[in-house]
Each structure stands twice: as structure tokens, then as C-alpha cells.
Coordinates of C-alpha atoms (C1' of nucleotides) in Angstrom, one line a residue:
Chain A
X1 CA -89.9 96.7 -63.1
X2 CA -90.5 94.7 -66.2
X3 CA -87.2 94.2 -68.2
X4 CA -85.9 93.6 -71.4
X5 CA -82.9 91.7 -72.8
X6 CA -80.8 92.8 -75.8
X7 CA -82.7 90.1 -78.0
X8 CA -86.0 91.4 -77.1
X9 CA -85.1 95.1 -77.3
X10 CA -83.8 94.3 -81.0
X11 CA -87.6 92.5 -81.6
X12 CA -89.1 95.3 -79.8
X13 CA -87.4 98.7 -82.2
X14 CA -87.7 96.7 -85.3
X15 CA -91.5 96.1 -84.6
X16 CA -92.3 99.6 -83.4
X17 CA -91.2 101.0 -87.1
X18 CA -93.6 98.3 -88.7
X19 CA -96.5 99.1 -86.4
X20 CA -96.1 102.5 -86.7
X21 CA -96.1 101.7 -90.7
X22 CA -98.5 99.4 -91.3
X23 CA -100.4 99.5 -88.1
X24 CA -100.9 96.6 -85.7
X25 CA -103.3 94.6 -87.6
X26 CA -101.4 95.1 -90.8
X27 CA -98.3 93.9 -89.7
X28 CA -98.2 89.9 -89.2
X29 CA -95.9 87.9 -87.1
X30 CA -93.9 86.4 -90.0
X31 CA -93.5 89.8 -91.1
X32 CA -91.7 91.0 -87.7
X33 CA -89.8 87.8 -87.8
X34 CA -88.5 88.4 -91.0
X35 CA -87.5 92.0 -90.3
X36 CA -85.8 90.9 -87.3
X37 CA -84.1 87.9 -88.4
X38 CA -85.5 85.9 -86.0
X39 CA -87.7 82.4 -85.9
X40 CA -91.9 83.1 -85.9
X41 CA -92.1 81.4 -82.6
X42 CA -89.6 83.6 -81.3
X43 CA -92.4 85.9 -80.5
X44 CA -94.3 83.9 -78.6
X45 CA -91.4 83.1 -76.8
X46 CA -90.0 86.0 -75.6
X47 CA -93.1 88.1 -75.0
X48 CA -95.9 85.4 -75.1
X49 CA -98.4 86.4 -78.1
X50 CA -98.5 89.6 -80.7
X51 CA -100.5 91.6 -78.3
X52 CA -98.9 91.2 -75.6
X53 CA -95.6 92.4 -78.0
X54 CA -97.5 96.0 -78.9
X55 CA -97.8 96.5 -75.0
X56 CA -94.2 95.6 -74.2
X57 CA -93.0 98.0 -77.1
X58 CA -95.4 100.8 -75.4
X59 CA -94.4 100.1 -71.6
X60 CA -90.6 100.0 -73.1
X61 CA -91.0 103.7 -74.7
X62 CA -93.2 105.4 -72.7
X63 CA -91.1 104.2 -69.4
X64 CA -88.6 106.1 -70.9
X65 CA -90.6 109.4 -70.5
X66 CA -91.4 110.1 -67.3
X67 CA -88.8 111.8 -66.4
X68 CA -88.6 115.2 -68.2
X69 CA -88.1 118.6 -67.0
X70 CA -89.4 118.5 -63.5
X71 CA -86.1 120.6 -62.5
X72 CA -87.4 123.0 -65.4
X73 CA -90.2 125.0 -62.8
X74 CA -86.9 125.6 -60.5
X75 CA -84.6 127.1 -63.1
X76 CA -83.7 130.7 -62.4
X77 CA -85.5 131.9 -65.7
X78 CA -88.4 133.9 -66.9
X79 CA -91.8 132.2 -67.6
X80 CA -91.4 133.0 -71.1
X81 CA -87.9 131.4 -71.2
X82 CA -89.5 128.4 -69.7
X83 CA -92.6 128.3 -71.9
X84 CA -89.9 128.3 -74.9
X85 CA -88.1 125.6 -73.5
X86 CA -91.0 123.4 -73.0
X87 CA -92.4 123.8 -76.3
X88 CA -88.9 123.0 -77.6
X89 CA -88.6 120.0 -75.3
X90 CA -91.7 118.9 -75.9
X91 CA -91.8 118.7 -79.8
X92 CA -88.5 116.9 -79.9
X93 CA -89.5 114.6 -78.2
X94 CA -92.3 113.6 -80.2
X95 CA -90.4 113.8 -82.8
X96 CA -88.0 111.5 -81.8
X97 CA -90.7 109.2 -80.5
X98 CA -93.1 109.6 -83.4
X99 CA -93.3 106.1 -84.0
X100 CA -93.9 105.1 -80.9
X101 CA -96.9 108.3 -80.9
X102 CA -98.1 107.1 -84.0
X103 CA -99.1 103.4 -82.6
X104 CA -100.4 105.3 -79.2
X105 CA -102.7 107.4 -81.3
X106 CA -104.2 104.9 -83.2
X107 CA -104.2 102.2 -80.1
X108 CA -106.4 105.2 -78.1
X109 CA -108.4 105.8 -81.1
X110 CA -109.3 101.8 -81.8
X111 CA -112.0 100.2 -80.1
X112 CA -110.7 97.1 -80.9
X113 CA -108.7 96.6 -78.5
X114 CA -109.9 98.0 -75.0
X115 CA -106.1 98.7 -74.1
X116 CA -106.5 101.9 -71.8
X117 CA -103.2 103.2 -70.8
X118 CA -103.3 104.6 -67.3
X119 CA -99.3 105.5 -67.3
X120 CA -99.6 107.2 -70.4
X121 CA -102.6 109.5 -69.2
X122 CA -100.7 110.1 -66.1
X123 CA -97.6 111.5 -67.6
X124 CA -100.5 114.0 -69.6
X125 CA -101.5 114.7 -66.3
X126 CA -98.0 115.4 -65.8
X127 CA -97.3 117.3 -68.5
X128 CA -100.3 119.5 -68.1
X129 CA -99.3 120.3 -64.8
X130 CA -96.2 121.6 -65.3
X131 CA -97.0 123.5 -68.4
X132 CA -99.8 124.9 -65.7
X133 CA -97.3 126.0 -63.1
X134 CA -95.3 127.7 -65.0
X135 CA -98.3 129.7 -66.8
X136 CA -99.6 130.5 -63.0
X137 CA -96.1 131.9 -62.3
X138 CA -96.4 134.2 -65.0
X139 CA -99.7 134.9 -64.4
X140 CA -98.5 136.0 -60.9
X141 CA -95.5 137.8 -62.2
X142 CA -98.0 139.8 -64.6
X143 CA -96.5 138.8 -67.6
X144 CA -99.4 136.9 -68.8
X145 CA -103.0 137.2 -69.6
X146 CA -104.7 136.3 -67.1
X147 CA -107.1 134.3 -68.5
X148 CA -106.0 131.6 -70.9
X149 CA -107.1 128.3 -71.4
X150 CA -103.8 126.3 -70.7
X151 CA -105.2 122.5 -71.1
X152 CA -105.8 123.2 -75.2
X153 CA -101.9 124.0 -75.5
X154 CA -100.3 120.6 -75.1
X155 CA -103.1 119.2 -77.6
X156 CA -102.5 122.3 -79.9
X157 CA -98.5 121.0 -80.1
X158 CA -98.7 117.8 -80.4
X159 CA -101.7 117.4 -82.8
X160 CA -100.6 120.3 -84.8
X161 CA -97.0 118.1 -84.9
X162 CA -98.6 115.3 -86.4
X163 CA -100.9 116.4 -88.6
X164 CA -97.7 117.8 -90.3
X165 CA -95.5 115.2 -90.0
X166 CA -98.2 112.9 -91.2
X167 CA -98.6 114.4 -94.2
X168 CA -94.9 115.0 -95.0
X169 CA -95.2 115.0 -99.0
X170 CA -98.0 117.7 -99.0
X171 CA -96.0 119.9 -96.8
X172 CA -92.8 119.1 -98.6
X173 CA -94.3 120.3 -102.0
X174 CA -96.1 123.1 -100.4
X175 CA -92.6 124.2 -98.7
X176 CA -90.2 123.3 -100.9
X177 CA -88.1 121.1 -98.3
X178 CA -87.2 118.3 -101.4
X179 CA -84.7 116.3 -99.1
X180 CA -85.1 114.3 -95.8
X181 CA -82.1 117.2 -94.3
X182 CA -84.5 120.1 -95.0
X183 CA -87.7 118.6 -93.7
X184 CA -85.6 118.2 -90.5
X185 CA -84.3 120.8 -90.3
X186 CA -87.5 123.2 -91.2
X187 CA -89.4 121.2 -88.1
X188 CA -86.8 121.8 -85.6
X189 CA -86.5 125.2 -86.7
X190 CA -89.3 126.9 -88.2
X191 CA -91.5 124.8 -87.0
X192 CA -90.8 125.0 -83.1
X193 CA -90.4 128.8 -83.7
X194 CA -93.6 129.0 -85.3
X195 CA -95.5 127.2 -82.5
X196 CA -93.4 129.2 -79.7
X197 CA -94.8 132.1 -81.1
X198 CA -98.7 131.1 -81.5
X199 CA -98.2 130.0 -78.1
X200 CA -96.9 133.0 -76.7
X201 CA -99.3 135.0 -78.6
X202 CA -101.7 133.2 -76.3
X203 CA -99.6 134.0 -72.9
X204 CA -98.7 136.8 -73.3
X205 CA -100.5 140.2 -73.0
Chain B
X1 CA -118.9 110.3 -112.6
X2 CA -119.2 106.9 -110.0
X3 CA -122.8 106.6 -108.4
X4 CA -123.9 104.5 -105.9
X5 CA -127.3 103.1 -105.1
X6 CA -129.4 103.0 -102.0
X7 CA -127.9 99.8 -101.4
X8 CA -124.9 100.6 -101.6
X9 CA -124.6 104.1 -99.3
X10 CA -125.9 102.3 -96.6
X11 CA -122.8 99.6 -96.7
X12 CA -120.6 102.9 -97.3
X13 CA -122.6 104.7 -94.1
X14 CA -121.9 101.5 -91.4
X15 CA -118.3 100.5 -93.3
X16 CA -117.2 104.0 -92.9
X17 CA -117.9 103.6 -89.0
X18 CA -116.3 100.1 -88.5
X19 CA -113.0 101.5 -90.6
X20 CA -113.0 104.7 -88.5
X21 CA -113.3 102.4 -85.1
X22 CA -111.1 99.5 -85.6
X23 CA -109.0 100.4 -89.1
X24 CA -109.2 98.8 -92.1
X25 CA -107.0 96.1 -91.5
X26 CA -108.9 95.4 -88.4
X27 CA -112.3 95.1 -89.8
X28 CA -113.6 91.4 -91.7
X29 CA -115.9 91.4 -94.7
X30 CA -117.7 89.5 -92.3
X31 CA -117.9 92.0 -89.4
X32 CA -119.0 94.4 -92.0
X33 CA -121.6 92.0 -93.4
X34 CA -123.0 90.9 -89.8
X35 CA -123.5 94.7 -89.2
X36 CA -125.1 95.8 -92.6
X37 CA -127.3 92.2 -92.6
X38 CA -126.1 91.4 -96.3
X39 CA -124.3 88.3 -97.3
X40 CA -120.4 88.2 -97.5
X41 CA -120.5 88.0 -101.2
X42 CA -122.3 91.2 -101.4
X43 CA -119.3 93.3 -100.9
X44 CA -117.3 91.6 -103.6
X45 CA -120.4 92.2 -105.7
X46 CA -121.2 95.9 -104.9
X47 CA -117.3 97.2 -104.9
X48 CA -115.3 94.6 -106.3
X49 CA -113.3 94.0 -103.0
X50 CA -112.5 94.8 -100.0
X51 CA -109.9 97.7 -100.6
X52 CA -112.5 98.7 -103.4
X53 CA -114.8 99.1 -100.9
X54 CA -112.3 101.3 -99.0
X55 CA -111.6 103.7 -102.0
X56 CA -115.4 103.8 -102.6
X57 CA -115.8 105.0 -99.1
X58 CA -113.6 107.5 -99.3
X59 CA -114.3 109.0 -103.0
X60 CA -118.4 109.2 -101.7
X61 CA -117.6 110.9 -98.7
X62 CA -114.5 113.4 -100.0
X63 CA -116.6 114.5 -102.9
X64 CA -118.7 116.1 -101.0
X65 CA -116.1 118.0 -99.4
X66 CA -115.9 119.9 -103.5
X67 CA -118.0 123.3 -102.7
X68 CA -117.3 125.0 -99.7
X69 CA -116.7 128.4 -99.6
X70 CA -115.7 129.7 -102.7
X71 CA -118.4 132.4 -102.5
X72 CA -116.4 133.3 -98.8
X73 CA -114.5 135.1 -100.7
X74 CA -116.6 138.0 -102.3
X75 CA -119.3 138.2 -98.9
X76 CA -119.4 141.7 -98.1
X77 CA -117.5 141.3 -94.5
X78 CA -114.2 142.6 -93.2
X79 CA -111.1 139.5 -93.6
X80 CA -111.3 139.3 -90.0
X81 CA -115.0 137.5 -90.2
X82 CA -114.1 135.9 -93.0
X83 CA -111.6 134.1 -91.0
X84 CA -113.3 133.1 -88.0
X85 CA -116.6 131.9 -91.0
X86 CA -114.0 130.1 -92.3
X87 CA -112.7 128.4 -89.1
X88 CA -116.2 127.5 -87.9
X89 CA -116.9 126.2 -91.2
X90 CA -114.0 124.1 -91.3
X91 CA -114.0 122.8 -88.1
X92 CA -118.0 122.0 -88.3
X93 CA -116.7 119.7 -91.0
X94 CA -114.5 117.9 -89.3
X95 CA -116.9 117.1 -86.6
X96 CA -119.3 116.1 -88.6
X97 CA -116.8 113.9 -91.2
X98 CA -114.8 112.8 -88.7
X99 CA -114.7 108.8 -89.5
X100 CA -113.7 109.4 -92.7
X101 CA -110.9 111.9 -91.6
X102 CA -110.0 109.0 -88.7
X103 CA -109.7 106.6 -91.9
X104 CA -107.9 109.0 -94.8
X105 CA -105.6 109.8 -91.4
X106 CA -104.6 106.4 -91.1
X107 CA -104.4 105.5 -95.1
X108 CA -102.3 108.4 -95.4
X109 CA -99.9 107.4 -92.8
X110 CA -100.2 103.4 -93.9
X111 CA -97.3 102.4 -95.7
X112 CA -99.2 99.3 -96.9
X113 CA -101.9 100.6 -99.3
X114 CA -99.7 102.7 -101.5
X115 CA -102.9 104.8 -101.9
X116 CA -101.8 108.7 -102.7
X117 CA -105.3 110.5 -102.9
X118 CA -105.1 113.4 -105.2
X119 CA -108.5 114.5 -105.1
X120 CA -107.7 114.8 -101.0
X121 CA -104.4 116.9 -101.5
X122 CA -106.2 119.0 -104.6
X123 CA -109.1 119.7 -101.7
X124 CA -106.5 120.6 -99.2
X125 CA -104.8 123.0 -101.5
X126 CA -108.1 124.5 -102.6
X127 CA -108.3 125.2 -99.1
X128 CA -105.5 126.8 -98.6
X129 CA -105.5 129.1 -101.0
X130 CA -109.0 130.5 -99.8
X131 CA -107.7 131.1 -97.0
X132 CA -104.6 132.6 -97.9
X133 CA -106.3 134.8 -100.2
X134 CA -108.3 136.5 -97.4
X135 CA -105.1 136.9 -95.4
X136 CA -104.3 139.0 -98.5
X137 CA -106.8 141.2 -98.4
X138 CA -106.2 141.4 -94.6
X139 CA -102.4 142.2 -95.3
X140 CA -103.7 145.0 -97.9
X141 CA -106.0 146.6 -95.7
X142 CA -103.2 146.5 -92.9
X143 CA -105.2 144.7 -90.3
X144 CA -103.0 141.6 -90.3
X145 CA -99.8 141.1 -89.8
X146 CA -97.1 141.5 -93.1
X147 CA -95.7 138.3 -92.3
X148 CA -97.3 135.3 -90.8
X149 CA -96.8 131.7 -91.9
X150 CA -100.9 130.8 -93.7
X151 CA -99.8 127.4 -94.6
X152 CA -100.0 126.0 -90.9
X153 CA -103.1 127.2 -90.2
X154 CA -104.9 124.2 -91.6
X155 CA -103.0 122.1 -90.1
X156 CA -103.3 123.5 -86.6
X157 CA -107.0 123.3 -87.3
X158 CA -107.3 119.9 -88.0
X159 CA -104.2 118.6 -86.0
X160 CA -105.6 120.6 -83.0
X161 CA -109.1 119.2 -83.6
X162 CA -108.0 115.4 -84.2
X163 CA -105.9 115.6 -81.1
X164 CA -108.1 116.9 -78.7
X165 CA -111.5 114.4 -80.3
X166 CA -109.2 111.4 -80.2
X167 CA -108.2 111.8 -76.5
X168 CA -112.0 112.6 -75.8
X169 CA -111.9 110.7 -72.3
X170 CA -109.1 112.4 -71.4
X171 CA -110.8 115.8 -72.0
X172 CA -114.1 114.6 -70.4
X173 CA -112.4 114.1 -67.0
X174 CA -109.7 117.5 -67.2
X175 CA -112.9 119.9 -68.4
X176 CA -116.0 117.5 -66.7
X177 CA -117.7 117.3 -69.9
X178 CA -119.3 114.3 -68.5
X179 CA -122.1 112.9 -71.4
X180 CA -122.1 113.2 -74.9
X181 CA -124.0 116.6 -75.7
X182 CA -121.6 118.9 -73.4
X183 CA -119.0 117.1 -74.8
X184 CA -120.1 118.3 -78.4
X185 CA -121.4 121.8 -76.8
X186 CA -118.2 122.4 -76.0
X187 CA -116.3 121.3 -79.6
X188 CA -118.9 123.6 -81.4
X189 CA -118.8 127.1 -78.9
X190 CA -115.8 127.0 -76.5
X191 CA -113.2 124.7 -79.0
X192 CA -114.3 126.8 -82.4
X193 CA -114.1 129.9 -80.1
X194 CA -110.5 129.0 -78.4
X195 CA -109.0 128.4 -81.9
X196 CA -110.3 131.4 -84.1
X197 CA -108.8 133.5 -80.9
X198 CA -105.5 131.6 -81.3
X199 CA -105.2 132.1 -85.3
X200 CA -106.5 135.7 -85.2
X201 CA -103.7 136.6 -82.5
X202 CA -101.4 134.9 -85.3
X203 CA -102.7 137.2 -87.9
X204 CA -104.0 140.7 -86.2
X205 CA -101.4 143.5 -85.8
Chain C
dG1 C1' -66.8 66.6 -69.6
dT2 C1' -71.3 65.9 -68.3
dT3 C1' -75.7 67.8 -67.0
dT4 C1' -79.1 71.3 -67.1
dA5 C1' -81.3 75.1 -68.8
dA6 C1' -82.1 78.4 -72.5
dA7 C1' -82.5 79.5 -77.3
dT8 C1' -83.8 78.4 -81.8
dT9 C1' -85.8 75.7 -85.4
dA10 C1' -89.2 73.5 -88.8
dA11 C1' -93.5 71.8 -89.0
dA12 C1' -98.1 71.5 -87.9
dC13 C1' -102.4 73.3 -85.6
dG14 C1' -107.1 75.1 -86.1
dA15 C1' -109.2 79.5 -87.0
dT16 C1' -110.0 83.2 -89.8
dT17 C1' -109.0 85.9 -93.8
dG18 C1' -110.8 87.8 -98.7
dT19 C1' -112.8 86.0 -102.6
dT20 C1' -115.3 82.9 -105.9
dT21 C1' -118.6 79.6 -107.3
dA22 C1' -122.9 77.9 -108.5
dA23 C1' -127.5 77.6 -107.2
dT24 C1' -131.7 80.1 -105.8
dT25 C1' -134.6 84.0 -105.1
dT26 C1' -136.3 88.4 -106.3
dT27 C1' -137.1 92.1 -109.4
dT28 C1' -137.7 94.1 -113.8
dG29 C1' -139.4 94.6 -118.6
dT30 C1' -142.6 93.4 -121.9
Chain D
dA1 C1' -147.7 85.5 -117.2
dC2 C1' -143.3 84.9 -118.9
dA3 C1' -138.5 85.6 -119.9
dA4 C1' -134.2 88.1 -118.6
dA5 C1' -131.6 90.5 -115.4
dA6 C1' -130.3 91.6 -110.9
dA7 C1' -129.8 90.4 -106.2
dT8 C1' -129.0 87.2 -102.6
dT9 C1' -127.6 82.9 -100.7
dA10 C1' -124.7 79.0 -98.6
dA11 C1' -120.8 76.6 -99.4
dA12 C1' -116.3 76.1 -100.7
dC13 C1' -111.7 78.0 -102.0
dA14 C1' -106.8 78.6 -101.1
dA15 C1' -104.0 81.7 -98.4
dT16 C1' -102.7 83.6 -94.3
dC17 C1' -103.3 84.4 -89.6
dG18 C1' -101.4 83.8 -84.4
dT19 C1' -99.9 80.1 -81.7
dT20 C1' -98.1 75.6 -80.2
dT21 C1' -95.5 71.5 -80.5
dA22 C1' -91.6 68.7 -80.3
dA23 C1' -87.0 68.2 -81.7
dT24 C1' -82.5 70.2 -82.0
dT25 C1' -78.8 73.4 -81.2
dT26 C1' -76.4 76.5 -78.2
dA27 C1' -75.0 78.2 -73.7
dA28 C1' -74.3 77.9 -68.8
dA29 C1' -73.3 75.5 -64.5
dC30 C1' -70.9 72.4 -61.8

DNA sequence: GTTTAAATTAAACGATTGTTTAATTTTTGT
DNA sequence: ACAAAAATTAAACAATCGTTTAATTTAAAC
């Protein structure tokens, strides 16, 4: 589809940090061109105005995740070992992304521009779906409960995921994880265990 | 300490909405002025300035937050209702607060305003330790769990909540929660009950 | 090597930003 | 009723905003 030159995918990562930072309305165009090193009407060049610049950085990420773990349903594993791995999956890569979520969740949030994001809410769909499947199998398989309400889960990970990353300092005092190493460490750790296992406590009977 | 007059609560009260909808940076003194039908200067005269304003909204509306449960602590009820009081409670108040969580959300994140709130992170720890004293007495009278991490409860709370209010048309279409008061009916019964079930699985043997 | 297209630049554009001024109206205290 | 204080106003302020222009440099094509 749409694609993007090495100049413009430069423009694009340095612009998704200060977005993510200061938000789209806090961040001005000189400000991106000074970051980037590049001329103000650069911009306007290369992706026609500012707002048109926060959806190429959003087409340009989220692209990247459609495809995920569609080959996960088929794996010759229990539900459980599947759950896990989604959950793991799943946090990384909002980790990974978290700039990138951070802009999306304040873009769906804002009214002020009426940017709906029908790809986005598709690979939710997604998402949703195949964390459904593989609940159903285990459901069949009479591992879990049979009745659980599976559409809260993916909300439960991701918001639960950024309500701590957001407020970093608070849980770095709180847990004693001083350095940048240990706060990384504790979330890809602790905190995916900890979530596999409120999640599972939900599953499983 | 700071009090505010008639006035000046009712610029808070439609501010507070405007900064929840379209962020800080995204708002104009004159936006706020056209929709609280005062002059531009009056905002500079009531608060100083504009970021003023900002830190006046948040201080009226976070003070409030001071009392909330201490006296949770010493009802005469087993630590299993105190929990689930505790999560309805909690949750009711994010509902009902939930601009100025969408703002102090944002600000927290925002790398601009180098606002730290320590009044918000002395609430937050207040809260937390309620809570983790009744998980105390739960763990003495050996109805919950030895170990179970209390200090992401909160934040699934209120991460879980944010997530699933800020995707609200998404939700509307997955659980046909088509208008406004089933929308609500369902935060306040099946949301408050789907979460206390998820933490008390957490914390019950 | 010349021509054509693409990339980059500095400067300017009008519009909007937050804030201040100075004048006027309204309210208050006596 | 009058003086003082508070509230409100329209207008102007300089600064910054996103965007465009027109000129110049760089790269590509033949």
C-alpha cells in the first residue's frame, strides 16, 4: 500500500517519541524538525501537513501488527500453554510499541480530532477472536469454567499495562526497581507472570 | 487552605471537561471562555494563567478525593466484603471523576509540564495501604492467600477501568450497550461485579 | 555534460496562541 | 448617595503556530 522512504521513516520514529511525550498538540513542527535534523517545510513536504504526519506514523505502526499468532490456535499445545503465550505475546508487544499505544490512546480518547481508526478496531476484533477460540477450546476440553467473560481480558492486560508503565516513578519507589534494567526486567517477568496468573485464575476451574 | 468562589468552580466544572476532551494543550483560553461566557481576561484574572488554571483544576477536584474509607477498616464485616466495598467504592469514583483522572492521566505521562503531583501519589499510597491492610487481616484469618502481589491491584482497577471507558464505542458494539444508561448500567453492576470476582480469585485460597 | 526532477533551504504568510493593558461597569461598604 | 474595590470588557501585545513560497542545491536521467 502506502509506503515510506528511509527519510520519512527517520521523520516518522523521531516524531512518534515526541508525540508520545508531549502529545500531539504539544509538540510543534519546528520542534520535530529540530529533533530530526531536518528543514520545517520538510514536513509538509514529505507527508503534506502535521496531521496528516500523526496518521502516517499510526498507519506505519499499526501495519506492522496485523500479523500475530494466527498459527498460534494450530499449535499442538494445551489451552493453557496457549493462553500463556498470548498474554506473553501480547504484553510485549505493547511494550515495545508503547509509544506508538500511548498516541492511540489519547487520539481515541480526543474529540478533537474525529480520527476513527477502523484498522485499529479491526485487529481488536482480531485479537478478541483469537483469545476467544482458544478459551472455547478449553472450554470444550473441560479445562475451563465455563462461563467467563472473555471480552474484559484483553482490556484487563493492556489497561492494567499502562496504568503501570505510566506511572513508572510510583511503581519504581513502591518496588524498589531504582534502574531502567530492573524496571525492565520486573515487567517482563513479574509482571507477565503476575497477569498469566489473574488470568488463569479466571479460566480455569 | 486555597478556596475558590462560585465563579470560579463553575470555570473549574466546564474547563475540567474541555481538558478531559481535547487535552490541555488542545484547549484555547478562548474555547474555554466562549463555553463559560466570560471574557478572555477572566482566566488570567481568576487563576493567574492558563497552566494555573490547570493546577487549580486538579488540586479542587483531587482534594476531595482526602476521606474515603478510613473507617473501612474497623466496619464489623469479614476482609472478604471489605474488599469488594472497597472495589465498588473505588471504581464508583472513577466513574464519577473520570475527566479529571483523563487529565492527571495525561499530565502524568506529559513530559512537557514537569508537574510531579505529590498530593496524587500521597492519595495513591493512602490507598494502598488500606487496602493492603485488609489483605492482612485476610492473610491472618487464613481466608486469603499467604502470598499475593496487593500493590497491582489498584492499578488493575483503574487501568482496567480507563481501558475499557476509553474504548467505550468499541464496547458498545462487542456487548450492544447501545445508549448511554445501559452503557453506565453495565460499568456500575456487571464491570464492578467482573472485577471484584477477578481480584478475590487473586486473593481467596 | 546538459537537462530534468527531487530535495532542501530561508523567509514570509496569515492565523492563533496566552497574556496584558487601560477603560468601563458593577458591586460593596459606609 | 458616595467612594472604594472588584469584576468585566474590548483591544492590543509579542510570540508562536502550521503552512506556503520561491530560490537554491543535490541527484538522476539521458
Amino acid at each position: 500500500m502506502t509506503e515510506f522512504n528511509s527519510k520519512q521513516i527517520e521523520i516518522i520514529n523521531i516524531t512518534e517519541k515526541l508525540f508520545a511525550e508531549k502529545g500531539f498538540d504539544g509538540t510543534s513542527i519546528r520542534e520535530i524538525a529540530k529533533a530530526a535534523e531536518i528543514n520545517v517545510a520538510m514536513v509538509s513536504y514529505y507527508f503534506g501537513s502535521k496531521e496528516k504526519l500523526l496518521e502516517a506514523i499510526i498507519l506505519y505502526r499499526v501495519s506492522a501488527f496485523g500479523v500475530m499468532l494466527e498459527n498460534l490456535q494450530n499449535e499442538p499445545i494445551s489451552p493453557i500453554e496457549k493462553v500463556k503465550k498470548y498474554i506473553c505475546f501480547y504484553i510485549k508487544r505493547i511494550y515495545e510499541n508503547k509509544d506508538i499505544y500511548q498516541i492511540l490512546h489519547f487520539e481515541i480518547v480526543n474529540q478533537k480530532r474525529t480520527s476513527d481508526f477502523p484498522f485499529f478496531s479491526e485487529i481488536k476484533r482480531k485479537n478478541l477472536q483469537l483469545l476467544e477460540n482458544i478459551i472455547a477450546e478449553g472450554k470444550n476440553s473441560a479445562i475451563f469454567k465455563p462461563k467467563c467473560n472473555t471480552v474484559l481480558i484483553p482490556t484487563l492486560i493492556i489497561g492494567t499495562f499502562s496504568q503501570f508503565y505510566n506511572n513508572k516513578k510510583f511503581y519504581q519507589e513502591m518496588l524498589n526497581l531504582n534502574d531502567e534494567a530492573s524496571f525492565e526486567h520486573y515487567i517482563l517477568n513479574d509482571f507477565i507472570e503476575e497477569i498469566t496468573n489473574v488470568i488463569l485464575g479466571m479460566l480455569i476451574k
